[in-house]
Amino acid sequence: MTVTRVAAIDCGTNSIRLLIADLDASTGEIGDLDRRMIINRLGQGVDKSGRLHPDALERTFAACREYAAVLAEYGVGPDRLRMVATSASRDAENADEFTKGVREILGVEPEVVSGDEEARLSFVGATKELTGEAVEPPYLVFDLGGGSTEFVLGADEVAAARSVDIGCVRLTERHFAGVELPTPDQISAAKADIRAALDLAAETVPLTEAATLVGLAGTVTTVAGIALGLPAYDSAAIHHSRIPLAGVREVVGMLLTSTHEQRAAIPVMHPGRVDVIAAGALVLLEIMERTGAAEVVVSEHDILDGIAWSLA
């Protein structure tokens, strides 16, 4: 048995996440040692200004300093660390400030990957362990992030992939900014935005040909936790759960008509998601309705796991 200890960091628009794991390439098993998330909101205002906000950069650098200490604790050096930076840092004019700060703290260059590469890493992370599960390929995997959503269709390997600019932070800033209860007109405008992005995705990725729809990232796992009625966030209960369309529709209706205080009181809700979860959940619902999926299979394993396997 050959086990390799590696670390992966995924720096997205809303959160920065760390995975330290032991990989067994002979069995395809990934053994988590540490998996954690910090809401850093790197994408604060990027959609409008085109620049990374100084406060957002400082929050991100603070998270990197915390992660550097954890990496040292587990004995993982820069040669076994890969950091991928996604939508917000692709869009920003001052991405060099981000790159320089990360390099000084972690000793690695953050890789600002293309949307297609992001999609492929997500697909590997989400599907590598689906072999033997009672799910049928081909899979349509979607990774619903803060600034973008990636769609990947494939079975054993990727057949088509596309990234489009819809995500929980971007849509909140565009349509629900400063609004506690969105109006019907605001919801309609958000839906039109989502549907236009799905039209773009469908130019590259057939959205109705998969046997199984697999959803990734915090919006999807949070909606799943709410639909399951969990008393607290429980990764084991959420991982590979199957949430029917009717259940997602019910959760979305509740979130769109809940106050900030009511959303914050939901047991599975991370504080950093309270103000963006409604827009994110609306994206999830529109994806399910567009694909015709009766249910979504929810995965806790995603791009982080894909990044880790790329180091094996």
GROMACS .gro file of C-alpha atoms in nm:
model
  312
    1MET     CA    1   0.000   0.000   0.000
    2THR     CA    2   0.135   0.337  -0.106
    3VAL     CA    3  -0.012   0.626   0.088
    4THR     CA    4   0.071   0.986   0.001
    5ARG     CA    5  -0.010   1.277   0.232
    6VAL     CA    6  -0.118   1.586   0.041
    7ALA     CA    7  -0.303   1.912   0.097
    8ALA     CA    8  -0.547   2.100  -0.121
    9ILE     CA    9  -0.680   2.454  -0.086
   10ASP     CA   10  -0.977   2.582  -0.283
   11CYS     CA   11  -1.012   2.959  -0.271
   12GLY     CA   12  -1.347   3.053  -0.417
   13THR     CA   13  -1.564   3.361  -0.424
   14ASN     CA   14  -1.733   3.303  -0.089
   15SER     CA   15  -1.513   3.060   0.102
   16ILE     CA   16  -1.160   2.924   0.131
   17ARG     CA   17  -1.132   2.556   0.217
   18LEU     CA   18  -0.851   2.324   0.320
   19LEU     CA   19  -0.821   1.947   0.291
   20ILE     CA   20  -0.530   1.747   0.430
   21ALA     CA   21  -0.561   1.382   0.335
   22ASP     CA   22  -0.380   1.054   0.291
   23LEU     CA   23  -0.434   0.912  -0.058
   24ASP     CA   24  -0.414   0.543  -0.141
   25ALA     CA   25  -0.375   0.534  -0.518
   26SER     CA   26  -0.401   0.153  -0.525
   27THR     CA   27  -0.754   0.150  -0.380
   28GLY     CA   28  -0.878   0.494  -0.482
   29GLU     CA   29  -0.948   0.580  -0.119
   30ILE     CA   30  -0.903   0.924   0.033
   31GLY     CA   31  -0.858   0.946   0.408
   32ASP     CA   32  -0.941   1.286   0.554
   33LEU     CA   33  -0.708   1.415   0.823
   34ASP     CA   34  -0.840   1.770   0.834
   35ARG     CA   35  -1.116   1.936   0.630
   36ARG     CA   36  -1.218   2.291   0.717
   37MET     CA   37  -1.372   2.606   0.572
   38ILE     CA   38  -1.355   2.979   0.639
   39ILE     CA   39  -1.599   3.224   0.485
   40ASN     CA   40  -1.366   3.492   0.344
   41ARG     CA   41  -1.596   3.650   0.080
   42LEU     CA   42  -1.305   3.716  -0.156
   43GLY     CA   43  -1.556   3.811  -0.424
   44GLN     CA   44  -1.692   4.108  -0.228
   45GLY     CA   45  -1.791   4.368  -0.488
   46VAL     CA   46  -1.588   4.209  -0.772
   47ASP     CA   47  -1.888   4.181  -1.004
   48LYS     CA   48  -1.933   4.559  -0.992
   49SER     CA   49  -1.581   4.699  -0.938
   50GLY     CA   50  -1.366   4.441  -1.115
   51ARG     CA   51  -1.119   4.453  -0.824
   52LEU     CA   52  -1.056   4.252  -0.507
   53HIS     CA   53  -1.153   4.465  -0.206
   54PRO     CA   54  -0.872   4.532   0.049
   55ASP     CA   55  -1.088   4.392   0.331
   56ALA     CA   56  -1.154   4.076   0.129
   57LEU     CA   57  -0.782   4.031   0.065
   58GLU     CA   58  -0.701   4.071   0.435
   59ARG     CA   59  -0.969   3.816   0.534
   60THR     CA   60  -0.821   3.574   0.281
   61PHE     CA   61  -0.464   3.628   0.398
   62ALA     CA   62  -0.574   3.574   0.761
   63ALA     CA   63  -0.728   3.242   0.658
   64CYS     CA   64  -0.407   3.146   0.474
   65ARG     CA   65  -0.203   3.217   0.789
   66GLU     CA   66  -0.435   2.990   0.988
   67TYR     CA   67  -0.402   2.717   0.725
   68ALA     CA   68  -0.022   2.751   0.719
   69ALA     CA   69  -0.017   2.659   1.088
   70VAL     CA   70  -0.237   2.353   1.025
   71LEU     CA   71  -0.015   2.240   0.735
   72ALA     CA   72   0.289   2.264   0.960
   73GLU     CA   73   0.111   2.060   1.224
   74TYR     CA   74   0.055   1.776   0.976
   75GLY     CA   75   0.400   1.803   0.823
   76VAL     CA   76   0.282   1.900   0.474
   77GLY     CA   77   0.526   2.120   0.285
   78PRO     CA   78   0.475   2.333  -0.025
   79ASP     CA   79   0.586   2.042  -0.248
   80ARG     CA   80   0.270   1.850  -0.150
   81LEU     CA   81   0.029   2.144  -0.149
   82ARG     CA   82  -0.180   2.267  -0.440
   83MET     CA   83  -0.393   2.579  -0.415
   84VAL     CA   84  -0.657   2.655  -0.675
   85ALA     CA   85  -0.820   2.996  -0.699
   86THR     CA   86  -1.147   3.028  -0.881
   87SER     CA   87  -1.403   3.279  -1.001
   88ALA     CA   88  -1.328   3.596  -0.802
   89SER     CA   89  -0.955   3.591  -0.872
   90ARG     CA   90  -1.014   3.517  -1.240
   91ASP     CA   91  -1.226   3.833  -1.268
   92ALA     CA   92  -1.015   4.079  -1.069
   93GLU     CA   93  -0.785   4.344  -1.215
   94ASN     CA   94  -0.561   4.332  -0.905
   95ALA     CA   95  -0.523   3.954  -0.890
   96ASP     CA   96  -0.146   4.004  -0.858
   97GLU     CA   97  -0.191   4.140  -0.504
   98PHE     CA   98  -0.372   3.818  -0.414
   99THR     CA   99  -0.103   3.601  -0.572
  100LYS     CA  100   0.183   3.781  -0.399
  101GLY     CA  101   0.020   3.761  -0.056
  102VAL     CA  102  -0.058   3.390  -0.086
  103ARG     CA  103   0.294   3.308  -0.206
  104GLU     CA  104   0.448   3.488   0.092
  105ILE     CA  105   0.227   3.302   0.343
  106LEU     CA  106   0.199   2.950   0.197
  107GLY     CA  107   0.503   2.922  -0.028
  108VAL     CA  108   0.300   2.824  -0.335
  109GLU     CA  109   0.151   3.008  -0.629
  110PRO     CA  110  -0.228   3.002  -0.628
  111GLU     CA  111  -0.333   2.857  -0.962
  112VAL     CA  112  -0.606   3.067  -1.119
  113VAL     CA  113  -0.757   2.783  -1.318
  114SER     CA  114  -0.994   2.816  -1.609
  115GLY     CA  115  -1.359   2.740  -1.559
  116ASP     CA  116  -1.320   2.421  -1.761
  117GLU     CA  117  -1.031   2.298  -1.544
  118GLU     CA  118  -1.228   2.387  -1.232
  119ALA     CA  119  -1.514   2.179  -1.367
  120ARG     CA  120  -1.291   1.879  -1.437
  121LEU     CA  121  -1.140   1.885  -1.088
  122SER     CA  122  -1.489   1.900  -0.938
  123PHE     CA  123  -1.597   1.604  -1.150
  124VAL     CA  124  -1.306   1.387  -1.035
  125GLY     CA  125  -1.364   1.477  -0.672
  126ALA     CA  126  -1.737   1.410  -0.688
  127THR     CA  127  -1.742   1.089  -0.893
  128LYS     CA  128  -1.424   0.897  -0.804
  129GLU     CA  129  -1.604   0.722  -0.516
  130LEU     CA  130  -1.943   0.680  -0.685
  131THR     CA  131  -1.830   0.347  -0.830
  132GLY     CA  132  -2.036   0.082  -0.657
  133GLU     CA  133  -2.292   0.334  -0.531
  134ALA     CA  134  -2.649   0.280  -0.644
  135VAL     CA  135  -2.626   0.567  -0.892
  136GLU     CA  136  -2.628   0.535  -1.266
  137PRO     CA  137  -2.390   0.708  -1.507
  138PRO     CA  138  -2.360   0.928  -1.699
  139TYR     CA  139  -2.346   1.199  -1.432
  140LEU     CA  140  -2.417   1.569  -1.464
  141VAL     CA  141  -2.208   1.727  -1.190
  142PHE     CA  142  -2.261   2.090  -1.101
  143ASP     CA  143  -2.050   2.289  -0.856
  144LEU     CA  144  -2.256   2.585  -0.734
  145GLY     CA  145  -2.011   2.842  -0.606
  146GLY     CA  146  -2.017   3.203  -0.501
  147GLY     CA  147  -1.935   3.358  -0.836
  148SER     CA  148  -1.974   3.080  -1.089
  149THR     CA  149  -2.128   2.739  -1.142
  150GLU     CA  150  -1.948   2.463  -1.327
  151PHE     CA  151  -2.131   2.191  -1.520
  152VAL     CA  152  -1.964   1.865  -1.620
  153LEU     CA  153  -2.116   1.569  -1.801
  154GLY     CA  154  -1.942   1.235  -1.808
  155ALA     CA  155  -1.922   0.874  -1.694
  156ASP     CA  156  -1.569   0.740  -1.648
  157GLU     CA  157  -1.425   1.062  -1.783
  158VAL     CA  158  -1.537   1.412  -1.873
  159ALA     CA  159  -1.738   1.439  -2.195
  160ALA     CA  160  -1.827   1.810  -2.175
  161ALA     CA  161  -1.771   2.097  -1.933
  162ARG     CA  162  -1.871   2.463  -1.904
  163SER     CA  163  -1.845   2.735  -1.639
  164VAL     CA  164  -2.102   3.014  -1.626
  165ASP     CA  165  -2.119   3.327  -1.412
  166ILE     CA  166  -2.400   3.246  -1.173
  167GLY     CA  167  -2.340   3.189  -0.804
  168CYS     CA  168  -2.485   3.274  -0.466
  169VAL     CA  169  -2.273   3.587  -0.405
  170ARG     CA  170  -2.288   3.722  -0.760
  171LEU     CA  171  -2.669   3.683  -0.782
  172THR     CA  172  -2.724   3.829  -0.436
  173GLU     CA  173  -2.519   4.136  -0.525
  174ARG     CA  174  -2.698   4.174  -0.859
  175HIS     CA  175  -3.056   4.121  -0.747
  176PHE     CA  176  -3.100   4.094  -0.368
  177ALA     CA  177  -2.842   4.343  -0.236
  178GLY     CA  178  -2.959   4.515   0.083
  179VAL     CA  179  -3.291   4.332   0.063
  180GLU     CA  180  -3.416   4.108   0.340
  181LEU     CA  181  -3.725   3.981   0.158
  182PRO     CA  182  -3.688   3.993  -0.222
  183THR     CA  183  -3.990   4.113  -0.418
  184PRO     CA  184  -4.155   3.901  -0.691
  185ASP     CA  185  -3.995   4.129  -0.953
  186GLN     CA  186  -3.649   4.080  -0.802
  187ILE     CA  187  -3.699   3.703  -0.791
  188SER     CA  188  -3.817   3.705  -1.154
  189ALA     CA  189  -3.511   3.906  -1.258
  190ALA     CA  190  -3.281   3.662  -1.078
  191LYS     CA  191  -3.454   3.367  -1.246
  192ALA     CA  192  -3.410   3.530  -1.588
  193ASP     CA  193  -3.038   3.576  -1.513
  194ILE     CA  194  -3.004   3.211  -1.411
  195ARG     CA  195  -3.193   3.084  -1.714
  196ALA     CA  196  -2.977   3.289  -1.950
  197ALA     CA  197  -2.666   3.135  -1.791
  198LEU     CA  198  -2.817   2.786  -1.824
  199ASP     CA  199  -2.874   2.858  -2.193
  200LEU     CA  200  -2.502   2.934  -2.223
  201ALA     CA  201  -2.408   2.615  -2.036
  202ALA     CA  202  -2.636   2.410  -2.261
  203GLU     CA  203  -2.442   2.527  -2.569
  204THR     CA  204  -2.154   2.308  -2.450
  205VAL     CA  205  -2.299   2.061  -2.199
  206PRO     CA  206  -2.618   1.866  -2.272
  207LEU     CA  207  -2.821   1.934  -1.958
  208THR     CA  208  -3.090   1.670  -2.002
  209GLU     CA  209  -2.890   1.360  -2.098
  210ALA     CA  210  -2.754   1.248  -1.759
  211ALA     CA  211  -2.897   0.961  -1.559
  212THR     CA  212  -2.785   1.117  -1.229
  213LEU     CA  213  -2.762   1.481  -1.120
  214VAL     CA  214  -2.485   1.539  -0.863
  215GLY     CA  215  -2.471   1.869  -0.672
  216LEU     CA  216  -2.166   2.010  -0.495
  217ALA     CA  217  -2.066   2.295  -0.263
  218GLY     CA  218  -2.208   2.478   0.037
  219THR     CA  219  -2.538   2.599  -0.106
  220VAL     CA  220  -2.634   2.247  -0.211
  221THR     CA  221  -2.522   2.079   0.111
  222THR     CA  222  -2.699   2.344   0.320
  223VAL     CA  223  -3.026   2.303   0.129
  224ALA     CA  224  -2.990   1.927   0.173
  225GLY     CA  225  -2.940   1.966   0.549
  226ILE     CA  226  -3.253   2.181   0.571
  227ALA     CA  227  -3.457   1.939   0.359
  228LEU     CA  228  -3.342   1.648   0.577
  229GLY     CA  229  -3.444   1.838   0.891
  230LEU     CA  230  -3.106   1.790   1.058
  231PRO     CA  231  -3.063   1.935   1.409
  232ALA     CA  232  -2.706   2.039   1.320
  233TYR     CA  233  -2.478   2.027   1.018
  234ASP     CA  234  -2.381   1.662   0.970
  235SER     CA  235  -2.149   1.587   0.677
  236ALA     CA  236  -2.199   1.211   0.704
  237ALA     CA  237  -2.578   1.243   0.686
  238ILE     CA  238  -2.563   1.490   0.396
  239HIS     CA  239  -2.299   1.308   0.187
  240HIS     CA  240  -2.473   1.110  -0.091
  241SER     CA  241  -2.819   1.201   0.035
  242ARG     CA  242  -3.088   1.227  -0.232
  243ILE     CA  243  -3.310   1.532  -0.219
  244PRO     CA  244  -3.625   1.525  -0.435
  245LEU     CA  245  -3.732   1.821  -0.648
  246ALA     CA  246  -4.036   1.882  -0.427
  247GLY     CA  247  -3.810   1.904  -0.121
  248VAL     CA  248  -3.580   2.158  -0.286
  249ARG     CA  249  -3.879   2.362  -0.403
  250GLU     CA  250  -4.014   2.373  -0.048
  251VAL     CA  251  -3.681   2.486   0.097
  252VAL     CA  252  -3.640   2.758  -0.166
  253GLY     CA  253  -3.988   2.892  -0.096
  254MET     CA  254  -3.908   2.905   0.274
  255LEU     CA  255  -3.573   3.081   0.224
  256LEU     CA  256  -3.712   3.345  -0.011
  257THR     CA  257  -3.978   3.439   0.245
  258SER     CA  258  -3.759   3.426   0.557
  259THR     CA  259  -3.597   3.718   0.734
  260HIS     CA  260  -3.225   3.734   0.801
  261GLU     CA  261  -3.293   3.638   1.164
  262GLN     CA  262  -3.505   3.339   1.063
  263ARG     CA  263  -3.242   3.210   0.818
  264ALA     CA  264  -2.968   3.255   1.078
  265ALA     CA  265  -3.166   3.039   1.323
  266ILE     CA  266  -3.172   2.737   1.087
  267PRO     CA  267  -2.961   2.469   1.263
  268VAL     CA  268  -2.748   2.370   0.961
  269MET     CA  269  -2.682   2.729   0.845
  270HIS     CA  270  -2.325   2.859   0.849
  271PRO     CA  271  -2.329   3.228   0.953
  272GLY     CA  272  -2.141   3.323   0.637
  273ARG     CA  273  -2.417   3.184   0.415
  274VAL     CA  274  -2.716   3.358   0.574
  275ASP     CA  275  -2.729   3.651   0.332
  276VAL     CA  276  -2.654   3.454   0.013
  277ILE     CA  277  -2.833   3.121   0.063
  278ALA     CA  278  -3.165   3.229  -0.090
  279ALA     CA  279  -3.008   3.326  -0.422
  280GLY     CA  280  -2.795   3.012  -0.422
  281ALA     CA  281  -3.093   2.789  -0.350
  282LEU     CA  282  -3.280   2.952  -0.637
  283VAL     CA  283  -2.995   2.852  -0.871
  284LEU     CA  284  -3.021   2.494  -0.746
  285LEU     CA  285  -3.396   2.484  -0.810
  286GLU     CA  286  -3.361   2.630  -1.160
  287ILE     CA  287  -3.092   2.370  -1.244
  288MET     CA  288  -3.316   2.084  -1.131
  289GLU     CA  289  -3.612   2.216  -1.325
  290ARG     CA  290  -3.404   2.274  -1.639
  291THR     CA  291  -3.248   1.927  -1.631
  292GLY     CA  292  -3.574   1.751  -1.550
  293ALA     CA  293  -3.409   1.574  -1.255
  294ALA     CA  294  -3.645   1.416  -1.004
  295GLU     CA  295  -3.374   1.437  -0.736
  296VAL     CA  296  -3.023   1.562  -0.674
  297VAL     CA  297  -2.751   1.340  -0.525
  298VAL     CA  298  -2.558   1.562  -0.283
  299SER     CA  299  -2.182   1.518  -0.248
  300GLU     CA  300  -1.957   1.654   0.024
  301HIS     CA  301  -1.660   1.560  -0.195
  302ASP     CA  302  -1.588   1.810  -0.467
  303ILE     CA  303  -1.311   2.019  -0.618
  304LEU     CA  304  -1.102   1.989  -0.299
  305ASP     CA  305  -1.088   1.613  -0.344
  306GLY     CA  306  -1.014   1.656  -0.714
  307ILE     CA  307  -0.722   1.888  -0.633
  308ALA     CA  308  -0.592   1.634  -0.381
  309TRP     CA  309  -0.611   1.348  -0.635
  310SER     CA  310  -0.423   1.562  -0.889
  311LEU     CA  311  -0.125   1.542  -0.650
  312ALA     CA  312  -0.135   1.161  -0.621
   0.00000   0.00000   0.00000
